[in-house]
XYZ file of C-alpha atoms in Angstrom:
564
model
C 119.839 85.477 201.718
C 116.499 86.234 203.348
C 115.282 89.353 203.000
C 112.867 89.069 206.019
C 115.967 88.516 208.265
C 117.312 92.233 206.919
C 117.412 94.331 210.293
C 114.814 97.376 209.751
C 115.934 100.615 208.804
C 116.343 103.834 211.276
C 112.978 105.679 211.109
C 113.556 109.010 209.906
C 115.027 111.392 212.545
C 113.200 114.342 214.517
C 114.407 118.131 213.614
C 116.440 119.766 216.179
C 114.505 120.092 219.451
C 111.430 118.306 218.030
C 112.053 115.789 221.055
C 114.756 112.535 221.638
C 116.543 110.955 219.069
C 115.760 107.531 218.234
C 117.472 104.750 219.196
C 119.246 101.095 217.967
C 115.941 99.040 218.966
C 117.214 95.909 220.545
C 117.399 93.946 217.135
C 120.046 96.723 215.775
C 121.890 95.502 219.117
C 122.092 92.702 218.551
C 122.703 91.982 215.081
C 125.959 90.732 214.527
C 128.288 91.133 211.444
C 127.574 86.877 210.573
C 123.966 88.082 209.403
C 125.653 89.292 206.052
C 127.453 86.104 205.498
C 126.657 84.118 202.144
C 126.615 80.734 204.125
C 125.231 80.239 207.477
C 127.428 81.058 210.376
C 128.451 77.593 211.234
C 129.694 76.724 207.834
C 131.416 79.980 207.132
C 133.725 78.969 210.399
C 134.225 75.445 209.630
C 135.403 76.379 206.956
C 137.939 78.888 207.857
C 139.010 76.921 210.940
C 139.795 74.116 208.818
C 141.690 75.982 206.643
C 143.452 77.730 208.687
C 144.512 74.240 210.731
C 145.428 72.363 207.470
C 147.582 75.229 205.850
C 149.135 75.640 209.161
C 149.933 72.619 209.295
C 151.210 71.674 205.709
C 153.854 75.033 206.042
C 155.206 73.201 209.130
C 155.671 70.211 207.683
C 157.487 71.807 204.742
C 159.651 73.987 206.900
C 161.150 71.126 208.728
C 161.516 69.270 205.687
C 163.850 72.494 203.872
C 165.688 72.459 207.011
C 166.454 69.275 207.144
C 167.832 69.153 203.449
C 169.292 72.748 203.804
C 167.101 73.981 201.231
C 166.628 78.537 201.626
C 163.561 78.745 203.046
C 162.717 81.758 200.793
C 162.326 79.744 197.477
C 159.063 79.135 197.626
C 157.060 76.310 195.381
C 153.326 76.769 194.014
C 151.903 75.005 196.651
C 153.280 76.514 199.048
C 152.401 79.967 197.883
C 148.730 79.065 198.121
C 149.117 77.689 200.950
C 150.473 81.471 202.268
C 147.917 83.029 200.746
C 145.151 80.545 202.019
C 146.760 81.109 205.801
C 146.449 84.933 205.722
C 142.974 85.028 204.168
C 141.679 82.529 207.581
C 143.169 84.689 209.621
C 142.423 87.662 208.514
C 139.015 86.394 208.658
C 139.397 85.298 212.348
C 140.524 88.006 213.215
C 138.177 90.563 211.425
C 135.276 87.663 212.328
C 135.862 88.470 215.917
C 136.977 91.868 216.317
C 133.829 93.071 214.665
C 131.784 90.950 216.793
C 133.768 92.998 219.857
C 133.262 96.053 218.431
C 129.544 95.805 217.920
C 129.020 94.416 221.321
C 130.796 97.707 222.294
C 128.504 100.008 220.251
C 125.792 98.442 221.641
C 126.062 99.786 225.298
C 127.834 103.373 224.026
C 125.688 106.466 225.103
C 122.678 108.156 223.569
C 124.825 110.699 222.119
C 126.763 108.136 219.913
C 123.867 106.526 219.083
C 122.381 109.770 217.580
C 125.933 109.965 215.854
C 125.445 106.823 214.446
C 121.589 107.382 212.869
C 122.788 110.566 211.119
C 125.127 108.646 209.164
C 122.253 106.437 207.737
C 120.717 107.018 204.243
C 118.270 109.259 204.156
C 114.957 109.289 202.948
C 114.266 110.647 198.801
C 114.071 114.351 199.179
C 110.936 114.199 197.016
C 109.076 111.734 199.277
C 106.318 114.293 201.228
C 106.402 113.305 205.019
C 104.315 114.473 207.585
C 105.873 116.530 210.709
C 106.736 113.415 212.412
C 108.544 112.885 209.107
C 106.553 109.783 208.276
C 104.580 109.017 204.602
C 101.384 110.647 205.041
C 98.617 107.387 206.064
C 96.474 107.600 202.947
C 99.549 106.430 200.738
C 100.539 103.939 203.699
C 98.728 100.329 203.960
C 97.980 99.905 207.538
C 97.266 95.742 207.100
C 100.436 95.690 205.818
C 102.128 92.830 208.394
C 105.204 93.817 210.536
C 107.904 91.510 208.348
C 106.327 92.791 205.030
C 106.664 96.193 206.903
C 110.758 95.489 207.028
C 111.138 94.683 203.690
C 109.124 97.817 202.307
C 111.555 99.971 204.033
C 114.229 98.398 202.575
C 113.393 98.787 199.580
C 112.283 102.384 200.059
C 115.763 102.903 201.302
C 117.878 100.996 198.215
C 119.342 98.182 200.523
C 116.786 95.929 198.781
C 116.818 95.674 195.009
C 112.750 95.709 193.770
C 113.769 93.414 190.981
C 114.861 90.858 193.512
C 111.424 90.355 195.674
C 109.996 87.348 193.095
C 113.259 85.310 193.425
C 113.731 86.678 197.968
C 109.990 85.860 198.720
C 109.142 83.088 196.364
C 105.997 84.718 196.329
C 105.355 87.040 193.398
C 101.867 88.589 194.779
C 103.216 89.455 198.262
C 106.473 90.702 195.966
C 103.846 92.774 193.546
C 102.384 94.388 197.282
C 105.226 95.174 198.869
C 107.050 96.506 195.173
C 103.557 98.087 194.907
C 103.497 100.041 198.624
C 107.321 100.857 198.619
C 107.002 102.753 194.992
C 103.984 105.006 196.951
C 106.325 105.944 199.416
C 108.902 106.687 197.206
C 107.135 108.741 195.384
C 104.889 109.850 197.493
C 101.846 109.062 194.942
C 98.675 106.554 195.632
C 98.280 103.901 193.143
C 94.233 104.013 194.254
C 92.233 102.595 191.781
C 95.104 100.309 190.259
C 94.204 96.750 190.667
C 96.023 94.299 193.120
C 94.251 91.629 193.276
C 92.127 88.993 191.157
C 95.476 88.816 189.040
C 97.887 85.444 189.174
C 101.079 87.031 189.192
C 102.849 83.919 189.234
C 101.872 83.253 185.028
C 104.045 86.309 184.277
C 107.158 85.634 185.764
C 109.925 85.337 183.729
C 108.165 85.970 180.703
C 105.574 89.108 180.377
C 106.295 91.767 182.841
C 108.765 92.577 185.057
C 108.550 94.587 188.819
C 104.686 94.335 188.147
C 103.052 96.291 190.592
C 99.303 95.472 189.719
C 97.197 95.265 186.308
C 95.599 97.352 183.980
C 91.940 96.776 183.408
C 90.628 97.257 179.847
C 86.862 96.543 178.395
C 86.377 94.068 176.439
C 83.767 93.988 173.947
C 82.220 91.907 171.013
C 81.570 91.927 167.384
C 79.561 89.499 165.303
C 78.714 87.449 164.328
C 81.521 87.748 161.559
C 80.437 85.392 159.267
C 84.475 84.242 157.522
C 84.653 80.881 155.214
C 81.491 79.750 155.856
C 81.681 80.005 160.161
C 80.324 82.399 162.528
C 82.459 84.251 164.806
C 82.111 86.310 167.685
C 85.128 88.782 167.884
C 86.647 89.978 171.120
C 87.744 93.108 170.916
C 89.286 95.461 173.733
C 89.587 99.022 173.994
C 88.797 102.034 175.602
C 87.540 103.719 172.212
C 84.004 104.517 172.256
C 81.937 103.425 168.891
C 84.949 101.279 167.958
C 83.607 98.172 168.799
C 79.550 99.363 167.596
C 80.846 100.481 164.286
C 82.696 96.660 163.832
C 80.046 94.949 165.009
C 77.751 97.172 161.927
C 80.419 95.917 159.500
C 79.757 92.176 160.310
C 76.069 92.738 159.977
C 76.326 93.984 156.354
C 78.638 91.263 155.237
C 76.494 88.299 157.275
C 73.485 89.854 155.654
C 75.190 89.647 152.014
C 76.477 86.016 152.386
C 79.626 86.555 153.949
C 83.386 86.967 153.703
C 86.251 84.836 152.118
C 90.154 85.176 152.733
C 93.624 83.394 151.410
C 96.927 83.104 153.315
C 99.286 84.271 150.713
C 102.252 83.563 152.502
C 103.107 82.545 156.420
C 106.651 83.041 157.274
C 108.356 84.939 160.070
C 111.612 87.092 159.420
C 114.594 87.967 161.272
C 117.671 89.441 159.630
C 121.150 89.819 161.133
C 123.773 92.202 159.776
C 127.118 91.055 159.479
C 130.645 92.919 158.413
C 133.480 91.799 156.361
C 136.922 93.522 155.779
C 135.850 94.481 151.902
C 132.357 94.120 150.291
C 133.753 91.835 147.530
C 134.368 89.721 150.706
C 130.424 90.506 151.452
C 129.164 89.753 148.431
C 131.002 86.119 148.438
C 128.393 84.884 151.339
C 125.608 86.717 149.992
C 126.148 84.824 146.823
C 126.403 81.460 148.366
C 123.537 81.948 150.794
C 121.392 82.816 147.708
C 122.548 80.104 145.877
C 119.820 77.013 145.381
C 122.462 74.355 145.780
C 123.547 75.345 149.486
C 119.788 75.846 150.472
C 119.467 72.242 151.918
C 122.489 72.267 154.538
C 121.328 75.655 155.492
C 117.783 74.473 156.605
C 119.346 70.755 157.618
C 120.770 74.012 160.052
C 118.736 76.011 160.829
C 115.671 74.026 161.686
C 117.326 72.019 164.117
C 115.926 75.142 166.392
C 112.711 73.604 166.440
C 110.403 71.114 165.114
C 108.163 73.546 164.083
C 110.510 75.877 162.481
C 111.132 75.087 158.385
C 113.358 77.571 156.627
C 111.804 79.005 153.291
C 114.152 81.419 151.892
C 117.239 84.113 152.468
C 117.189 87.292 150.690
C 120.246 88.985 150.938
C 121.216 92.918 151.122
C 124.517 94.673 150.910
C 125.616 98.204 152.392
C 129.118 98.530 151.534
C 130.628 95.583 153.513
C 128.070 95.086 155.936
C 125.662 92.270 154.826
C 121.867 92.247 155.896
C 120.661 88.230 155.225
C 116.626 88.240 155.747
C 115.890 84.819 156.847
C 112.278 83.835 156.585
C 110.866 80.160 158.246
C 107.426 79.111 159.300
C 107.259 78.859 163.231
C 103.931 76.691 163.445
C 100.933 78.399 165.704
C 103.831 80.573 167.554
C 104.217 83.886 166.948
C 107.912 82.707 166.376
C 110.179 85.912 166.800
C 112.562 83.045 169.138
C 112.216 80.283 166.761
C 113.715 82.316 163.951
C 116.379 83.590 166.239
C 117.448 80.401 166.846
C 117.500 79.080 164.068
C 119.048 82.589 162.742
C 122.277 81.606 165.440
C 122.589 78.038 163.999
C 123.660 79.285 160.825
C 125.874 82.018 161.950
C 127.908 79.567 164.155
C 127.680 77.219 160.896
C 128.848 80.094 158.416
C 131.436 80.774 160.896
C 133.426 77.797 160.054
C 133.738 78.668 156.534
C 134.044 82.491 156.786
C 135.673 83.291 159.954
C 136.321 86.670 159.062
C 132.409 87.358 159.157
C 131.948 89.708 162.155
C 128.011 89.214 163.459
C 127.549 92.935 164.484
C 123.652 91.984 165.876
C 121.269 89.280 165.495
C 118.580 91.729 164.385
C 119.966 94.429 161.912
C 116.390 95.917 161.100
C 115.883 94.348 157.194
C 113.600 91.916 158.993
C 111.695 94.326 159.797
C 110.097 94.109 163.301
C 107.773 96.563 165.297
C 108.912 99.160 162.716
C 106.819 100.587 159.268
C 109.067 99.181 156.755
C 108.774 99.056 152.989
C 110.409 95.201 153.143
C 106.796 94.147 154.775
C 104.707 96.113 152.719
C 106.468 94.583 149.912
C 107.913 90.982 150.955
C 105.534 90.071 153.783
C 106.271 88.889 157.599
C 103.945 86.941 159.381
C 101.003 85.811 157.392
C 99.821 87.820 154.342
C 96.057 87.589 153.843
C 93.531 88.972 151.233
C 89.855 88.965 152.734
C 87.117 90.087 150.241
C 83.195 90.454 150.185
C 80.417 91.692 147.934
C 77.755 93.777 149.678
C 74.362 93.855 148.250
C 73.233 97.082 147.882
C 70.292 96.503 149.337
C 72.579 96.194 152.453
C 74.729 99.118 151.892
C 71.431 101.805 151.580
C 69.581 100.076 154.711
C 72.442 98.570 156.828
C 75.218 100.928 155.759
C 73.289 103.875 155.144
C 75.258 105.264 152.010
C 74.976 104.049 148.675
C 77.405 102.225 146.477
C 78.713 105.569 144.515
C 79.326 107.308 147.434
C 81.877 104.680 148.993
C 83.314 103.947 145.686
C 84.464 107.323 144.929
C 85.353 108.056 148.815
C 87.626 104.982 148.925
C 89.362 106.012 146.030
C 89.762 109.594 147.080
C 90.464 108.771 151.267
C 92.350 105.863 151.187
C 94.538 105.605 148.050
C 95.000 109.232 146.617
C 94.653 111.253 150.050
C 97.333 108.316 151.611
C 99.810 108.369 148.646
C 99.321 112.204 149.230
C 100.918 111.546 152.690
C 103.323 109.539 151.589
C 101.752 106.481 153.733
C 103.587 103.210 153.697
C 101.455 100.541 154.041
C 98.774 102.699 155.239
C 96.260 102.856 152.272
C 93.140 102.399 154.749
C 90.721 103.897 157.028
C 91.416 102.711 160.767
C 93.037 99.466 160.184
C 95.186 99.664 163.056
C 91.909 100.084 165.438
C 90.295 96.698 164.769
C 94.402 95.256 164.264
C 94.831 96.630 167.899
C 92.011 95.835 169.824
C 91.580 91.892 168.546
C 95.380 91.576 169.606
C 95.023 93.002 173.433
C 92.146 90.829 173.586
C 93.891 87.976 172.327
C 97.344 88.359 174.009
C 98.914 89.811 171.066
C 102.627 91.709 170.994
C 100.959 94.923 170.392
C 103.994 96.570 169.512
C 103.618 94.925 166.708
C 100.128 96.564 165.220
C 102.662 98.745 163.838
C 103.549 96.378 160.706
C 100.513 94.384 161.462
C 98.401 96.888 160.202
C 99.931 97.197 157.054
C 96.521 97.404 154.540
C 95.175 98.519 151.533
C 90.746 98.601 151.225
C 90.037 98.300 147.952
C 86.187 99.224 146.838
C 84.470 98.602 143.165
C 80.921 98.675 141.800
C 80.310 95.817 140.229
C 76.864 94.066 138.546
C 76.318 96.888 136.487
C 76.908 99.516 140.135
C 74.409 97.836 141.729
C 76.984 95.743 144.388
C 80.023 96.635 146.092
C 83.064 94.781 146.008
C 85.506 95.455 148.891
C 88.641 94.182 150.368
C 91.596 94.057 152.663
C 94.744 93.024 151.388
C 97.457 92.863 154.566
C 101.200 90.991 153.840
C 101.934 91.326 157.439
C 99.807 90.281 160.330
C 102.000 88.998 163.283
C 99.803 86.504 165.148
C 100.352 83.236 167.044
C 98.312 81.259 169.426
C 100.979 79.727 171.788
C 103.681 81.700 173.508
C 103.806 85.330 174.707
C 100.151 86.522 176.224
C 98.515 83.900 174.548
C 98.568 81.560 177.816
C 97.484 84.622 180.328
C 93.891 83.617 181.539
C 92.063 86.487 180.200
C 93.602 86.163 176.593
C 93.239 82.605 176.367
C 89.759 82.906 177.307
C 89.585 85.279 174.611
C 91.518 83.002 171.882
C 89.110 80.205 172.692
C 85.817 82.129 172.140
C 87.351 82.298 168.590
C 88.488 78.637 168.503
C 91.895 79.170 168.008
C 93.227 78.426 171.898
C 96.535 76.714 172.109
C 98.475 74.629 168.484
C 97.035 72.740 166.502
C 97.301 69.087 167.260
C 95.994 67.684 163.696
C 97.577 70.389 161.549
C 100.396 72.625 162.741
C 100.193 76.685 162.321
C 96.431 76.529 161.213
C 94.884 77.875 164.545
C 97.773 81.353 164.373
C 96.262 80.973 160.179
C 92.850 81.162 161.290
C 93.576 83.506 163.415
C 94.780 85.961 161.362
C 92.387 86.225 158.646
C 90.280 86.827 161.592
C 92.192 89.744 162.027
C 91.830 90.468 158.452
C 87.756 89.679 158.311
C 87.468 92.021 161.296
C 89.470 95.032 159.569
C 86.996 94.747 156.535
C 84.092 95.044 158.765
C 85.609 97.776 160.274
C 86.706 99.205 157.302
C 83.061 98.846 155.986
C 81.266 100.522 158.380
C 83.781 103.596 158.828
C 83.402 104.284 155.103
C 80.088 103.973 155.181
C 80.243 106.618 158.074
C 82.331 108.838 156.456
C 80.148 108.834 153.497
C 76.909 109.380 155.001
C 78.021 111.656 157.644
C 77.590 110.207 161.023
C 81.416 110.321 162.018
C 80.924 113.016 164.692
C 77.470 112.778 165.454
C 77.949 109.066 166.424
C 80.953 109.774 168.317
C 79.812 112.622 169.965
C 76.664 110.227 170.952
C 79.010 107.659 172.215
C 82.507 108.589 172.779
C 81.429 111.114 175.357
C 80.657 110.622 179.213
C 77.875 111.565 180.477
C 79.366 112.132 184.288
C 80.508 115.229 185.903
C 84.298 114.727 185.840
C 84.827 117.652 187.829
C 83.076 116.214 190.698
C 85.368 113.309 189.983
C 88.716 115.199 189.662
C 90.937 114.884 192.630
């Protein structure tokens, strides 16, 4: 049903003597109890008319018939106990069809006095919405271009009748849907949304698959770093935040390793998890599938399986764990230049419906039971890998560590070892044996339409940092086993990101080789941690933490003048 054809909601009332009592206005009147139907009026009673004719007529036709063979007519058949049931439900739909219409045309002429009767029944408006003493939203959290049908629908909304969620799928427009969502939440909570964006957003690319309700977009810098000279090419890093000296310090890091020749990285591994958990009546009963997933001679049925989820998606290995009689099986495919949490799903669900044949006492408790281990620090990452596992390394002369880096050789050397691996296994880190590795992890994968829920494993590192050539260079590295990246799916096709994703040549799959644009991407992820890395050491070392962010992560404006 239309929303727009919704009658508009009683304004709120006047106190007691404040003046008259508002009344129906004359599309109340005449709105009629059809304008809820699910099918337009004249089907609705074609339908029932016809029902009510044919049923009629088939009970007649039956009742002669028992009286002509002397059959009771109380032993009633199947058909013609529908047929009953189908000849009460027309008429009491006739009936109630036409005796509401007479009563409504009666409330429409009673008196002021039942008409003020009538309001005060009506919702009323959230206690916590702030009206004026006309009782209105005040007019600075009111748009007054809204138009008189998008004016309907806001109150609507405002008062419940109108779910938010449906507006999209009502309007078939998801910006007007993101306005009016947008201007009913302000009266509802009485709040501005001033200085959130509306426009110069296309709304329609994240339906059904980013956000949900979205009631405008969140604007975020984005800077650049480079160029980061990784494998022999020069790359200009996109990087957003709203951290001051983030990007600056990065963008030092680059220049040290361009100046020394540049940085190299290995994918180790590139496989996405996802792990169900599954329960058995005993855990000897457990332990029989665990021992037949794991075995090498029923590996090729289960891929023949499970990559019939996708083309893309090529099963490498199950690693099995048991907790009593609950089984966690850690599936782990490659998904191509996807991300591919889905593709691993489905191929996850092709096996269990598979293994159900020949264990149909397995109960599948969740398709996720954690052992993958998603969004979540987890010692199976650190340790196993998800995602693509790269190692990116570079010597730095140290010529360019005492002019670029300002710090010498020594100094980072012993800080490293101090800072990152004694001070974090001090903490008891897991997986976080590193400076800020979840800054540079973050900020590429906003820019680049990242999950970035998933910085959390992603950033999984360990900066490793020797003298070598008799102390005069400095070796350093990043070794991460879990950066979640893809360059299709999710964000990656919003038109910021993908603007983003192309600056580093990675936009889109890979039409000549599969999976190597999310591959390049991530040791890009990895290249930009070490110059991050770099330079924050270096920092650290010399010094000129604070003073550089006191330079640069401070604003120079007045914000009291700015305060509201």
């Amino acid at each position: 049903m239309d929303v727009r054809r919704r009658p508009p909601l009683p304004r709120p009332l006047l106190p007691s003597g404040a003046g008259e009592p508002v009344r129906p206005s004359s599309k109340q009147r005449n709105l009629k109890a059809s304008d809820a139907l699910p099918l337009p009026l004249y089907l609705t009673n074609g339908l029932f008319f016809t029902l009510f004719f044919t049923v009629a007529y088939f009970l007649l036709h039956r009742w002669r018939e028992k009286i002509s063979t002397s059959t009771p007519l109380h032993v009633l058949t199947l058909s013609e106990i529908v047929a009953l049931f189908s000849l009460f439900a027309s008429v009491i739909y006739l009936l109630g069809f036409f005796g509401i219409d007479f009563v409504q045309s009666f409330v429409a002429t009673r008196t002021p006095h039942d008409a003020w009767n009538d309001v005060v029944q009506q919702p009323r408006q959230p206690q916590h919405l702030q009206t004026d003493a006309a009782g209105v939203v005040p007019r600075k959290l009111r748009d007054e271009t809204t138009p008189e049908e998008d004016e309907e629908i806001i109150e609507s909304v405002v008062s419940g009748t109108t779910p938010s969620y449906t507006l999209e799928s009502n309007l078939g427009d998801c910006r007007r849907a993101a306005a009016i969502r947008r201007e009913a939440l302000q009266r509802t909570t009485s709040r501005s949304l001033e200085g959130l964006p509306l426009e110069g957003f296309d709304y329609d690319s994240i339906l059904g698959q980013c956000c949900e309700m979205p009631i405008g977009y969140v604007q975020i810098p984005v800077g650049v770093a480079g160029p980061l000279l990784l494998d022999g090419e020069e790359l200009t890093v996109p990087m957003a935040t709203t951290e001051g000296c983030l990007v600056a310090s990065t963008n030092r890091g680059c220049k040290a390793i361009y100046a020394s020749g540049g940085a190299r990285s290995v994918i180790l591994k590139d496989g996405m998890t996802r792990a169900p958990v599954v329960r058995f009546n005993s855990a000897v009963r457990a332990a029989e599938l665990k021992f037949f997933l794991e075995d090498p001679e029923n590996f090729d049925s289960l891929a023949i399986v499970f990559n019939r989820s996708s083309r893309f998606a090529k099963l490498q290995g199950i690693k099995c764990a048991i907790a009593g009689k609950n089984l966690y099986m850690r599936f782990t495919c490659s998904t191509g230049d996807a991300m591919g949490m889905n593709m691993v799903s489905k191929g996850v669900q092709n096996v269990l419906d598979f293994l159900q044949s020949d264990f149909p006492d397995m109960d599948v408790i969740g398709i996720s039971g954690n052992f993958c281990s998603d969004k979540k620090p987890a010692a199976v990452n650190w340790i196993e890998g998800r995602g693509k596992s790269v190692v990116c390394e570079a010597v730095i002369k140290e010529e360019v560590v005492r002019k670029v880096l300002k710090t010498n050789v020594a100094a980072l050397v012993e800080l490293n070892m101090l800072k990152n691996l004694t001070g974090s296994a001090l903490a008891g880190a897991l997986g976080g044996f590193n400076a800020h590795a979840s800054n540079i992890v973050a900020a590429v994968y906003i820019a680049t339409g990242q999950d970035p829920a998933q910085n959390v494993e992603s950033s999984h590192c360990i900066t490793m940092m020797e003298a070598i050539n008799n102390g005069k260079d400095l070796h350093v590295s990043v070794t991460m086993p879990s950066i979640e990246v893809g360059t299709v799916g999710g964000g990656t096709h919003l038109a910021s990101q993908s603007a983003c994703l192309n600056l580093l040549g990675v936009k889109g799959a890979s039409k000549d080789s599969p999976g190597s644009n999310s591959r390049k991407l991530a040791t890009i992820v990895a290249g930009s941690v070490l110059a991050g890395e770099l330079s924050l050491m270096s920092a650290l070392a010399a010094g000129q933490l604070v003073k550089s962010h006191m330079k640069f992560n401070r604003s120079s404006k007045d914000v009291s003048k700015l305060a509201c």
